[in-house]
PDB file of C-alpha atoms in Angstrom:
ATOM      1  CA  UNK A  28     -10.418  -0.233  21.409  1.00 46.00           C
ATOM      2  CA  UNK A  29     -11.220  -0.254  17.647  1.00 47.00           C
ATOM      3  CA  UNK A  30     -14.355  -3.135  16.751  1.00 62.00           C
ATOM      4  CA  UNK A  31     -14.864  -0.800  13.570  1.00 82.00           C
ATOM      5  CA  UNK A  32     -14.879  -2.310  10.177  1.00 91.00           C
ATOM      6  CA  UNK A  33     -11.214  -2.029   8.540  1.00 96.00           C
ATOM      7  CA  UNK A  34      -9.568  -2.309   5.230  1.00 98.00           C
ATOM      8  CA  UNK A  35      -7.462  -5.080   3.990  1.00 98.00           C
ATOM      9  CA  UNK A  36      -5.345  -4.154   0.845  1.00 97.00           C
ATOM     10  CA  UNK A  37      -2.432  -5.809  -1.069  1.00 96.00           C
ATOM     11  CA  UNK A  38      -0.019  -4.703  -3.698  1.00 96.00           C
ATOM     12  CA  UNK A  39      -0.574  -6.960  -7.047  1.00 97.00           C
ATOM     13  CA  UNK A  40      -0.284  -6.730 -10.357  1.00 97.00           C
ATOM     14  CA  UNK A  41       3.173  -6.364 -10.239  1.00 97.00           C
ATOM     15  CA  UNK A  42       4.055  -9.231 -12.641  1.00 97.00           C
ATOM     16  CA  UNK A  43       5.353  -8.463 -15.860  1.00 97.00           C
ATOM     17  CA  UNK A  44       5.409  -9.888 -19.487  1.00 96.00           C
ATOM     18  CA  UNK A  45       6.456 -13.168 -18.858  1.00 96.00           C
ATOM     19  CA  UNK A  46       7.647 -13.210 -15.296  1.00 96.00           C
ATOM     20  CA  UNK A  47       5.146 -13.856 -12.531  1.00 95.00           C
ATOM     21  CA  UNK A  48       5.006 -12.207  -9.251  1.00 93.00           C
ATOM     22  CA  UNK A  49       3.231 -13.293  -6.661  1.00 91.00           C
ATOM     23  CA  UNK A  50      -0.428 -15.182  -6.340  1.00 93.00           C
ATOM     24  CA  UNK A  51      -2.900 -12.397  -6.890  1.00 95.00           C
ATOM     25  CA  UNK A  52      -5.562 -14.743  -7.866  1.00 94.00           C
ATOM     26  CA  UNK A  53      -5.405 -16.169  -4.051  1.00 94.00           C
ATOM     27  CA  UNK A  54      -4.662 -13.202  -2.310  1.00 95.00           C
ATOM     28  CA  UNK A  55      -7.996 -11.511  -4.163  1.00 97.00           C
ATOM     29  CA  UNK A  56      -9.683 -13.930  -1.916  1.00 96.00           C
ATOM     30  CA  UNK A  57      -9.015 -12.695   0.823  1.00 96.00           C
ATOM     31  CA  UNK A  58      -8.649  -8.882   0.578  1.00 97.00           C
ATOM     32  CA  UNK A  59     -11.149  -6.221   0.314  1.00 98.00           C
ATOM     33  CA  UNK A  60      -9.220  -3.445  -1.806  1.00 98.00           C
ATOM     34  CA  UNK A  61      -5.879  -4.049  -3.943  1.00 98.00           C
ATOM     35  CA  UNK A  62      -3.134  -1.182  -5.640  1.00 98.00           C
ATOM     36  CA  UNK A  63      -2.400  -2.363  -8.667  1.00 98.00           C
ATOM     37  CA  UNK A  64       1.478  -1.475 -10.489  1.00 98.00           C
ATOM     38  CA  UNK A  65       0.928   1.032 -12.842  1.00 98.00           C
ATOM     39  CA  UNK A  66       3.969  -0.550 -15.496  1.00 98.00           C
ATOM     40  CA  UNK A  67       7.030   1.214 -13.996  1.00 98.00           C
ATOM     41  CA  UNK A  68       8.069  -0.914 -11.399  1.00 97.00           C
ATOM     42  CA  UNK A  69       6.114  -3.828 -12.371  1.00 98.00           C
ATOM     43  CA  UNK A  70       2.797  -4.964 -14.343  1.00 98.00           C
ATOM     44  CA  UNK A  71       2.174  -4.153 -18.038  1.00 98.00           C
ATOM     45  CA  UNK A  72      -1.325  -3.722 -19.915  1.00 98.00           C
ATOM     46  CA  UNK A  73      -1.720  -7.172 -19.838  1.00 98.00           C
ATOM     47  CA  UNK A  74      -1.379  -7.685 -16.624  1.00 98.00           C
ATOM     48  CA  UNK A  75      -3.081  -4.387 -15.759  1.00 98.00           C
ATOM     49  CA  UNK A  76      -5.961  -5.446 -17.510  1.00 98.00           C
ATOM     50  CA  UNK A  77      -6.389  -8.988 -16.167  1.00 98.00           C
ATOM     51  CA  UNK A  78      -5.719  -7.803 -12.604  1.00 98.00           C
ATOM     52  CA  UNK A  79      -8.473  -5.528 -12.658  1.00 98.00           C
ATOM     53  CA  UNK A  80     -11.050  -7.903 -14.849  1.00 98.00           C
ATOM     54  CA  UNK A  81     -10.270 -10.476 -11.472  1.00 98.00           C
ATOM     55  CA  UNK A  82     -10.875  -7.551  -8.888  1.00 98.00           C
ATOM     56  CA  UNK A  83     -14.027  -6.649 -10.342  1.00 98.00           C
ATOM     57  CA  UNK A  84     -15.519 -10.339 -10.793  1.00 98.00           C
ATOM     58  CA  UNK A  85     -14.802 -10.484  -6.721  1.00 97.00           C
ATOM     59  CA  UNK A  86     -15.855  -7.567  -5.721  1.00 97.00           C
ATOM     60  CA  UNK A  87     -12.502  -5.985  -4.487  1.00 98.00           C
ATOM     61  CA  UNK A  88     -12.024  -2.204  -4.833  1.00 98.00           C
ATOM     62  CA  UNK A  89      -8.672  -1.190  -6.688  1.00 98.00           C
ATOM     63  CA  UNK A  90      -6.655   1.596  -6.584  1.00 98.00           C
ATOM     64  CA  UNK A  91      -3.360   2.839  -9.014  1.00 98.00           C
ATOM     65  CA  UNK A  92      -0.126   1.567  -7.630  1.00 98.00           C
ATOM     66  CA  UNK A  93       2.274   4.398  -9.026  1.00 98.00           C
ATOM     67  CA  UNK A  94       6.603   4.006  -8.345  1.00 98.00           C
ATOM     68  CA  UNK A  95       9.617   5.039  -9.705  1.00 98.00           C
ATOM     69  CA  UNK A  96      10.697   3.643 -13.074  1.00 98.00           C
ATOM     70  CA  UNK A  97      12.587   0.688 -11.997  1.00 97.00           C
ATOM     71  CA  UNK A  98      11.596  -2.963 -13.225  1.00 96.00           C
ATOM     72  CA  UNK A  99      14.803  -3.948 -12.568  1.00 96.00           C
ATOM     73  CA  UNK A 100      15.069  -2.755  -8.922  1.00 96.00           C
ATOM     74  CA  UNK A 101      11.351  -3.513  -8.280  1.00 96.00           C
ATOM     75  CA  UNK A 102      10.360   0.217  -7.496  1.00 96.00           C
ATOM     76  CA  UNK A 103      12.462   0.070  -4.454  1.00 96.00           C
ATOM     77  CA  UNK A 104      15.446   1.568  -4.989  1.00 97.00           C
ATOM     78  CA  UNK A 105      15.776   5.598  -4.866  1.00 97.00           C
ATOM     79  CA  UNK A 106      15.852   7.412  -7.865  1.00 98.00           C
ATOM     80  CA  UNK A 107      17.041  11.295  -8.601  1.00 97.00           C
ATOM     81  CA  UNK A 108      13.920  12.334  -9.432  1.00 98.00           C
ATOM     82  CA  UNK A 109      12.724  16.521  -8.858  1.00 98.00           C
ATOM     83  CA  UNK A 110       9.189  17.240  -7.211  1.00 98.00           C
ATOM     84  CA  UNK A 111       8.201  18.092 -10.454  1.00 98.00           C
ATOM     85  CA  UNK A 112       9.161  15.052 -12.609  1.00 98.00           C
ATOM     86  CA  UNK A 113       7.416  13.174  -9.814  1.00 98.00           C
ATOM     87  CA  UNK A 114       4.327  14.726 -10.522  1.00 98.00           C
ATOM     88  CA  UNK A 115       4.384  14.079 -14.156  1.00 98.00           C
ATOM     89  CA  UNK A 116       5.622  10.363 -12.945  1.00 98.00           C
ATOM     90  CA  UNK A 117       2.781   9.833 -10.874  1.00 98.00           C
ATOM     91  CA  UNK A 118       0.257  11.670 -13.113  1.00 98.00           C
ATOM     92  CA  UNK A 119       1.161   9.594 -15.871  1.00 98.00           C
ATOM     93  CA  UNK A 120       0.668   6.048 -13.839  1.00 98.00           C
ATOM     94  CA  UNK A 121      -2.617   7.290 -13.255  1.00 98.00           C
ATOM     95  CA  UNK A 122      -3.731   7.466 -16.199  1.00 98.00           C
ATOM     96  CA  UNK A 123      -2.665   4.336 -17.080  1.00 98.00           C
ATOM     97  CA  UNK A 124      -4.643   2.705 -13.734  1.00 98.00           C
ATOM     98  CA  UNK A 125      -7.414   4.549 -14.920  1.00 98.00           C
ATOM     99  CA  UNK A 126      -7.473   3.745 -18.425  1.00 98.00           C
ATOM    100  CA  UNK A 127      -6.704   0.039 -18.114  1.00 98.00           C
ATOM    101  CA  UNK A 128      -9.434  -0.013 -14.681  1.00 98.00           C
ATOM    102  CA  UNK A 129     -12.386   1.304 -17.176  1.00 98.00           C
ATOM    103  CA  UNK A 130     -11.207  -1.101 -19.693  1.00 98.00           C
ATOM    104  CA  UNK A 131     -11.673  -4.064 -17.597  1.00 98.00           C
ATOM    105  CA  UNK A 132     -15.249  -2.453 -16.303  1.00 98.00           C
ATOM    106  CA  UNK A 133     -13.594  -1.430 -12.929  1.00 98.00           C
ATOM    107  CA  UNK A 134     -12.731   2.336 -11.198  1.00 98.00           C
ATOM    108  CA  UNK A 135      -9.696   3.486  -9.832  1.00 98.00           C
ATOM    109  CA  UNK A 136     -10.758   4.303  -6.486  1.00 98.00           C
ATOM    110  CA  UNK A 137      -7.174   5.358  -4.252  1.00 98.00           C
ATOM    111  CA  UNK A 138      -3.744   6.168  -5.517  1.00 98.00           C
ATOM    112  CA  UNK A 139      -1.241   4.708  -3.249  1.00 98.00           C
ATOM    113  CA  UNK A 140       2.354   4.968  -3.889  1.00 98.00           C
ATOM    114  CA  UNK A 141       4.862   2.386  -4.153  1.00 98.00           C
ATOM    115  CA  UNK A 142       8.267   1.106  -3.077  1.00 96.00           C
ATOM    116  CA  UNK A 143      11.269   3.910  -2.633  1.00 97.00           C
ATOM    117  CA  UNK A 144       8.359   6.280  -3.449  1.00 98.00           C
ATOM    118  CA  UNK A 145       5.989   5.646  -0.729  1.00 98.00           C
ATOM    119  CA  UNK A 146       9.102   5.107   1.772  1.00 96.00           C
ATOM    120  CA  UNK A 147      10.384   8.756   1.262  1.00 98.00           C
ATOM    121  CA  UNK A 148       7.309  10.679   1.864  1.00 98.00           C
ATOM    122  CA  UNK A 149       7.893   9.515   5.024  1.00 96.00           C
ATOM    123  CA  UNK A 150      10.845  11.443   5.170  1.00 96.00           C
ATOM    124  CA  UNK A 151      10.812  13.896   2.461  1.00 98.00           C
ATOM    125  CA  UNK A 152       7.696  16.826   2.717  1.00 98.00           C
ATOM    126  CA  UNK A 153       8.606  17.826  -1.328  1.00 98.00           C
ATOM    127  CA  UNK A 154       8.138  14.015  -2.389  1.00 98.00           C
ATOM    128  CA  UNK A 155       5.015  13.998  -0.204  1.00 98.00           C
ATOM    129  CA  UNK A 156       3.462  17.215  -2.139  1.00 98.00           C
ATOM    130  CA  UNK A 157       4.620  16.172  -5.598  1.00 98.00           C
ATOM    131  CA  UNK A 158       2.302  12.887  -4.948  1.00 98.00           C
ATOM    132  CA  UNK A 159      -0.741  15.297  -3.295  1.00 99.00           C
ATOM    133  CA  UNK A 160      -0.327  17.803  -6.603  1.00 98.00           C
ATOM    134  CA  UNK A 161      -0.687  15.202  -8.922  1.00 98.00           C
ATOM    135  CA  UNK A 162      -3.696  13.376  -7.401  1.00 98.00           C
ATOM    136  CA  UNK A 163      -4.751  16.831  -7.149  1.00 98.00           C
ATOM    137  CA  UNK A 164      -4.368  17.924 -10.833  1.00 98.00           C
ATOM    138  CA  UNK A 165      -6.284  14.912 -12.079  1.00 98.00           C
ATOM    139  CA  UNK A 166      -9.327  14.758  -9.383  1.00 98.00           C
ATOM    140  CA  UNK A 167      -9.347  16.560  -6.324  1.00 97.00           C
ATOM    141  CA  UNK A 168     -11.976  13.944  -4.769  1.00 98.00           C
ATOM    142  CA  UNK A 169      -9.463  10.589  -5.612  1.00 98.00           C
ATOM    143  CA  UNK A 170      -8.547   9.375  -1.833  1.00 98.00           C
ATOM    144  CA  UNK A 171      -4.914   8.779  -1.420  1.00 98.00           C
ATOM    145  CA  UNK A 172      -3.394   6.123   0.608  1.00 98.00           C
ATOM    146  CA  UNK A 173      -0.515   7.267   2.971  1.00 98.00           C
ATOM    147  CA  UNK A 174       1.668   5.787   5.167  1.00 98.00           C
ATOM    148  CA  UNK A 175       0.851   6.443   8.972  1.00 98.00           C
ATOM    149  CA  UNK A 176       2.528   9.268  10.439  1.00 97.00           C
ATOM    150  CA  UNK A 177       4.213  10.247   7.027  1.00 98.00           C
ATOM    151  CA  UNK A 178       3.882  13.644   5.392  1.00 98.00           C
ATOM    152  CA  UNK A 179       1.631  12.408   2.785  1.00 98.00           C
ATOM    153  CA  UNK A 180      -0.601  11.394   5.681  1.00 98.00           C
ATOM    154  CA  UNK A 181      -0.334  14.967   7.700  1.00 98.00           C
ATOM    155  CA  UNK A 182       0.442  16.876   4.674  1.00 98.00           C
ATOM    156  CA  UNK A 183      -3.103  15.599   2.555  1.00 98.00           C
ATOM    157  CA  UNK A 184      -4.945  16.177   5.379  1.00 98.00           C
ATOM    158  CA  UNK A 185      -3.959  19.800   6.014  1.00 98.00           C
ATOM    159  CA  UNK A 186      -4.694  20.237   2.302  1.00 98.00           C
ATOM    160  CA  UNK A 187      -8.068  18.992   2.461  1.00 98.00           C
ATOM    161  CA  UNK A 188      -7.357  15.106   0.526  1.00 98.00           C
ATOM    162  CA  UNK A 189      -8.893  12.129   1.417  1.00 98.00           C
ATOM    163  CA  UNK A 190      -6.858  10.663   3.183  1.00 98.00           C
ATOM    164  CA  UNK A 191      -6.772   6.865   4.058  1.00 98.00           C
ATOM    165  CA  UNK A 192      -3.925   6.102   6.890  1.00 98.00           C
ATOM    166  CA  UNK A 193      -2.229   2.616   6.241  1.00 98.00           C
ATOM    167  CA  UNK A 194      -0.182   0.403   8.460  1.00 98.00           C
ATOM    168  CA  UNK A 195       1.807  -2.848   7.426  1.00 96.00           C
ATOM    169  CA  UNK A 196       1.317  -6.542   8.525  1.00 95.00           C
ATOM    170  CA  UNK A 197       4.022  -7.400   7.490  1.00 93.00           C
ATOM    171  CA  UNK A 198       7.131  -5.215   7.730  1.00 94.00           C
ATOM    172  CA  UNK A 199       8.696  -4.099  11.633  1.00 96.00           C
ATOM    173  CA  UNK A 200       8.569  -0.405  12.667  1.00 97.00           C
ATOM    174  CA  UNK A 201      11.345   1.668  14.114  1.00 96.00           C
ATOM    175  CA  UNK A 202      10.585   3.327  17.391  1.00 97.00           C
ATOM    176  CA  UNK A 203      10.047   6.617  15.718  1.00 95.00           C
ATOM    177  CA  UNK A 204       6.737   5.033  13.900  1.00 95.00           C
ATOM    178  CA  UNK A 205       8.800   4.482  10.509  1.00 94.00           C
ATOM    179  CA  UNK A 206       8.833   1.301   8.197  1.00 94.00           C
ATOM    180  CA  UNK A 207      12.449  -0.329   8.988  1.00 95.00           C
ATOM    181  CA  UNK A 208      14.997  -0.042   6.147  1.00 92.00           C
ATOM    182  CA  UNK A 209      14.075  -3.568   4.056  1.00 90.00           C
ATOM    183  CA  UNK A 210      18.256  -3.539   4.426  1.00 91.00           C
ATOM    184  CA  UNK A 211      18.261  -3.941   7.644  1.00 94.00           C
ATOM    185  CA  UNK A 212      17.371  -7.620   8.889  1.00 92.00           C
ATOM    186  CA  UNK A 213      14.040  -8.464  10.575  1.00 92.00           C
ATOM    187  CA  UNK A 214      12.270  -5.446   8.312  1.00 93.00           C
ATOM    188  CA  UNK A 215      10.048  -8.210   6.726  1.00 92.00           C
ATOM    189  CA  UNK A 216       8.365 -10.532   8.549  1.00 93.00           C
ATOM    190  CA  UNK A 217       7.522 -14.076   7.499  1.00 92.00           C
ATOM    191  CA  UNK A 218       5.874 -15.723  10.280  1.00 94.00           C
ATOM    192  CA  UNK A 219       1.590 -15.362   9.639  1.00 94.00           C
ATOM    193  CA  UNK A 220       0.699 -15.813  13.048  1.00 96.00           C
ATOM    194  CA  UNK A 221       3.097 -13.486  14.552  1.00 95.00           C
ATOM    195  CA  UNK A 222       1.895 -10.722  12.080  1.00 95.00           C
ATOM    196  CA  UNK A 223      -1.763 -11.382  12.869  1.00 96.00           C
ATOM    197  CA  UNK A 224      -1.497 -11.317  16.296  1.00 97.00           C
ATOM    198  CA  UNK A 225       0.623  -8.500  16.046  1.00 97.00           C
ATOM    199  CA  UNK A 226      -1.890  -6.655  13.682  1.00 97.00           C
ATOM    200  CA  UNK A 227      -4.764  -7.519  16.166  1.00 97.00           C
ATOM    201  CA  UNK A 228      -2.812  -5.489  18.664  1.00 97.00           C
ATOM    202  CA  UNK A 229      -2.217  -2.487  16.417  1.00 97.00           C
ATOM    203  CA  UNK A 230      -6.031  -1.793  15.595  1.00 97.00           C
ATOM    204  CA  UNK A 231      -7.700  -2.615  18.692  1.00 95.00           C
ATOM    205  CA  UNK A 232      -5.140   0.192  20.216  1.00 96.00           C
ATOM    206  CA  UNK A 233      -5.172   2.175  17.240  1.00 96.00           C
ATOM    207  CA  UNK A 234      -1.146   2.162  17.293  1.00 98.00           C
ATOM    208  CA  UNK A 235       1.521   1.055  15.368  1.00 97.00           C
ATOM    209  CA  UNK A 236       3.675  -1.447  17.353  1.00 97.00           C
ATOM    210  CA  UNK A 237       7.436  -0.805  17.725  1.00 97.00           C
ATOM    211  CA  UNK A 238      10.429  -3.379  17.402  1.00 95.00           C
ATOM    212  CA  UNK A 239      10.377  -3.070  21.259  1.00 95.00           C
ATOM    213  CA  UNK A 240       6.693  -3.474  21.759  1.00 95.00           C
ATOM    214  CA  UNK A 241       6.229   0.157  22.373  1.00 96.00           C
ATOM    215  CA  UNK A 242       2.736   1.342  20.896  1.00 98.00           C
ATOM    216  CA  UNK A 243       2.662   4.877  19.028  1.00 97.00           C
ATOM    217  CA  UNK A 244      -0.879   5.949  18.353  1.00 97.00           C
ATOM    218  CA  UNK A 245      -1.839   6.684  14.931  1.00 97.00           C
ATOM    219  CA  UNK A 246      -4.911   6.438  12.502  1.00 97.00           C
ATOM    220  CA  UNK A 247      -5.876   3.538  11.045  1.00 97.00           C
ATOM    221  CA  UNK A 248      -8.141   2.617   7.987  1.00 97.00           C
ATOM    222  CA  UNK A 249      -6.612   0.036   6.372  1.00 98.00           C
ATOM    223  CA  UNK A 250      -3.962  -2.854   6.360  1.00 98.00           C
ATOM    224  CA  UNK A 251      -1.166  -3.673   3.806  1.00 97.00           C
ATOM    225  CA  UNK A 252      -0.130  -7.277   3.177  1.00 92.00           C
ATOM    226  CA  UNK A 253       2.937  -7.091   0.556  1.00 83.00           C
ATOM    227  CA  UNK A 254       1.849  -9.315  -2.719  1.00 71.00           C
ATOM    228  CA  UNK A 255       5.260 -10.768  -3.467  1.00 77.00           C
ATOM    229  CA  UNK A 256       6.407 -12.156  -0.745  1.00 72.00           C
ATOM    230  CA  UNK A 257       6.616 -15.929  -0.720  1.00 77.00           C
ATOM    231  CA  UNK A 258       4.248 -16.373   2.528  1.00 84.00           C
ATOM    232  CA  UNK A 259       1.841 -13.295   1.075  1.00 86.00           C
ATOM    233  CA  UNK A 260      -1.269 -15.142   1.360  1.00 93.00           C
ATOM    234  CA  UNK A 261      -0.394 -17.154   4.599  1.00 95.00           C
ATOM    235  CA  UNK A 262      -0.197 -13.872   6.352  1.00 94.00           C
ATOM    236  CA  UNK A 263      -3.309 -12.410   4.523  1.00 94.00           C
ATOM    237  CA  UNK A 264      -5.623 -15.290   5.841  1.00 96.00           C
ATOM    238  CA  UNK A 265      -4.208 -15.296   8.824  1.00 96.00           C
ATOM    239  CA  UNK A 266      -4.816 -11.486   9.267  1.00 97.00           C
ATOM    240  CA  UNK A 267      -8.163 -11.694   8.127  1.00 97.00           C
ATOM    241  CA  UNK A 268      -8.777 -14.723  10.199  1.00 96.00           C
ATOM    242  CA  UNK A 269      -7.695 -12.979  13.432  1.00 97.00           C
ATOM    243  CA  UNK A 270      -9.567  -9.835  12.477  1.00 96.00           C
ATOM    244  CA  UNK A 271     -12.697 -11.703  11.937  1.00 95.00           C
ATOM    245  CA  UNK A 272     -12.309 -13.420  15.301  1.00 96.00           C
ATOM    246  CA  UNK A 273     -11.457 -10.507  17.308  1.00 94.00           C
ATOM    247  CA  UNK A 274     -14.811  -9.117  15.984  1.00 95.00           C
ATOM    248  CA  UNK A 275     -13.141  -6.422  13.551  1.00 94.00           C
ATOM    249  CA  UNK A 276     -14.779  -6.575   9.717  1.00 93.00           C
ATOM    250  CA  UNK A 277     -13.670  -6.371   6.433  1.00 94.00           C
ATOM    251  CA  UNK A 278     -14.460  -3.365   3.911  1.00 94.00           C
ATOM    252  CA  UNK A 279     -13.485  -1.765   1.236  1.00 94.00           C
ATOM    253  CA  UNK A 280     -12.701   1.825   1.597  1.00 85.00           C
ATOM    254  CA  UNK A 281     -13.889   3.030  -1.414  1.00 81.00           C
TER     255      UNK A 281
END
C-alpha cells in the first residue's frame, strides 16, 4: 500500500492563436506539475509564455510538452518520422519550453512527450531512444516522464535517466498494461468519480488497473489528467480530492 506523496500533472498550454483549449487557469488549481505544448501540436509563444507566467505565480512545476508537428491532428495522429528527425523534433521543442519557461521566470523541470509520440514508445524501442538521446544531448540530469511499462520507462532507466513513471486518470488500459487505442470506444473516460476511485486503487496497489479489473504492478510517481477534455477539471478535483482523503499527498516532482 502506497501513503507516499504523489504527483498530479496535466497537459496545458495547448491552445493556440486564437482558439482556446481547455481551462488551464482552473486546472492549475489543482495540480502540482503541468507539460506544457511546445508549438507543434498546440500552444504558441503566447500561450507558452502566459502558461508558464500562471504556473509560476502558483507554484506548479512545469515541464516541455514536445509532439509531432500536427496542429491540425492535435499531436495524435502518427507521423513518418526517422529516430533521427525525432531527435532534432524533440530537441528543438525543448528549446522552445526552455526559452519561453526562463522568459516567464520559470524552469523546465521534465520533458514528457505528447500524443502519437508518447503512445509509440510504448511500442516502438527506436522512438523511445530518439526521445532519451535528445533529452540526453541537451542535459543529461533533465528527468523524463514515461509512460508505465513503456520503453521510455525501462529503456531511461537502463541508461541511467531520471525517470518519472506516469499512469492516466483518465484513459482505460488494455490487459497488457497499454493505454487503449483513443479509436476504440471507452479509451477516455468521462465520469470523475469513477476515475478517482479508480486512481485510488491504482496507487495504493502500485498497479495499473485493467479494463477487466485485473491489476498489473508498475511504478508510480505521478498522475496524468488530460487538459482538453470537457470534464478535465471535474476529474482533477475529484482525483485530488480522493487522494487527499485516502491520506496520499500532493507534490511536485521536480
Amino acid at each position: 500500500m502506497s501513503t507516499r506523496a504523489i504527483d498530479l500533472n496535466a497537459d496545458l498550454g495547448e491552445s493556440f492563436g486564437a482558439y482556446t483549449i481547455g481551462n488551464d487557469a482552473a486546472i492549475l488549481d489543482v495540480v502540482s506539475s503541468a507539460n506544457v505544448a511546445c508549438g507543434f501540436h498546440g500552444g504558441d509563444p503566447e500561450v507558452m509564455a502566459s502558461t508558464f507566467a500562471t504556473a509560476k505565480k502558483k507554484g506548479i512545476a512545469v515541464g516541455a510538452h514536445p509532439g509531432f508537428p500536427d496542429l491540425w491532428g492535435f499531436g495524435r495522429r502518427v507521423m513518418p518520422f526517422t529516430p533521427a528527425q525525432i531527435e532534432r523534433l524533440v530537441a528543438y521543442q525543448i528549446g522552445a519550453a526552455q526559452a519561453l519557461a526562463r522568459y516567464a521566470g520559470h524552469r523546465i523541470g521534465h520533458v514528457k512527450p505528447h500524443g502519437a509520440l508518447g503512445n509509440l514508445t510504448e511500442q516502438d524501442p527506436d522512438v523511445a531512444q530518439a526521445i532519451i538521446n535528445a533529452v540526453r544531448a541537451i542535459d543529461p540530469a533533465l528527468p523524463i516522464t514515461a509512460i508505465a511499462l513503456s520503453h521510455l520507462e525501462r529503456l531511461g532507466r537502463e541508461q541511467g535517466m531520471t525517470i518519472f513513471s506516469e499512469i492516466f486518470a483518465d484513459r482505460a488500459y488494455t490487459e497488457d498494461g497499454k493505454l487503449v487505442s483513443r479509436k476504440e470506444p471507452g479509451a477516455v473516460l468521462h465520469d470523475p468519480e469513477f476515475a478517482a476511485d479508480r486512481i485510488v486503487r491504482m496507487v495504493r496497489a502500485n498497479a495499473v488497473e485493467t479494463r477487466s479489473g485485473k491489476m498489473l504492478p508498475v511504478q508510480i510517481d505521478t498522475i496524468c489528467v488530460h487538459g482538453d477534455n470537457e470534464e478535465s477539471v471535474q476529474i482533477a478535483q475529484m482525483v485530488r480530492s480522493r487522494l487527499e482523503e485516502n491520506g496520499i499527498p500532493l507534490k511536485a516532482l521536480t
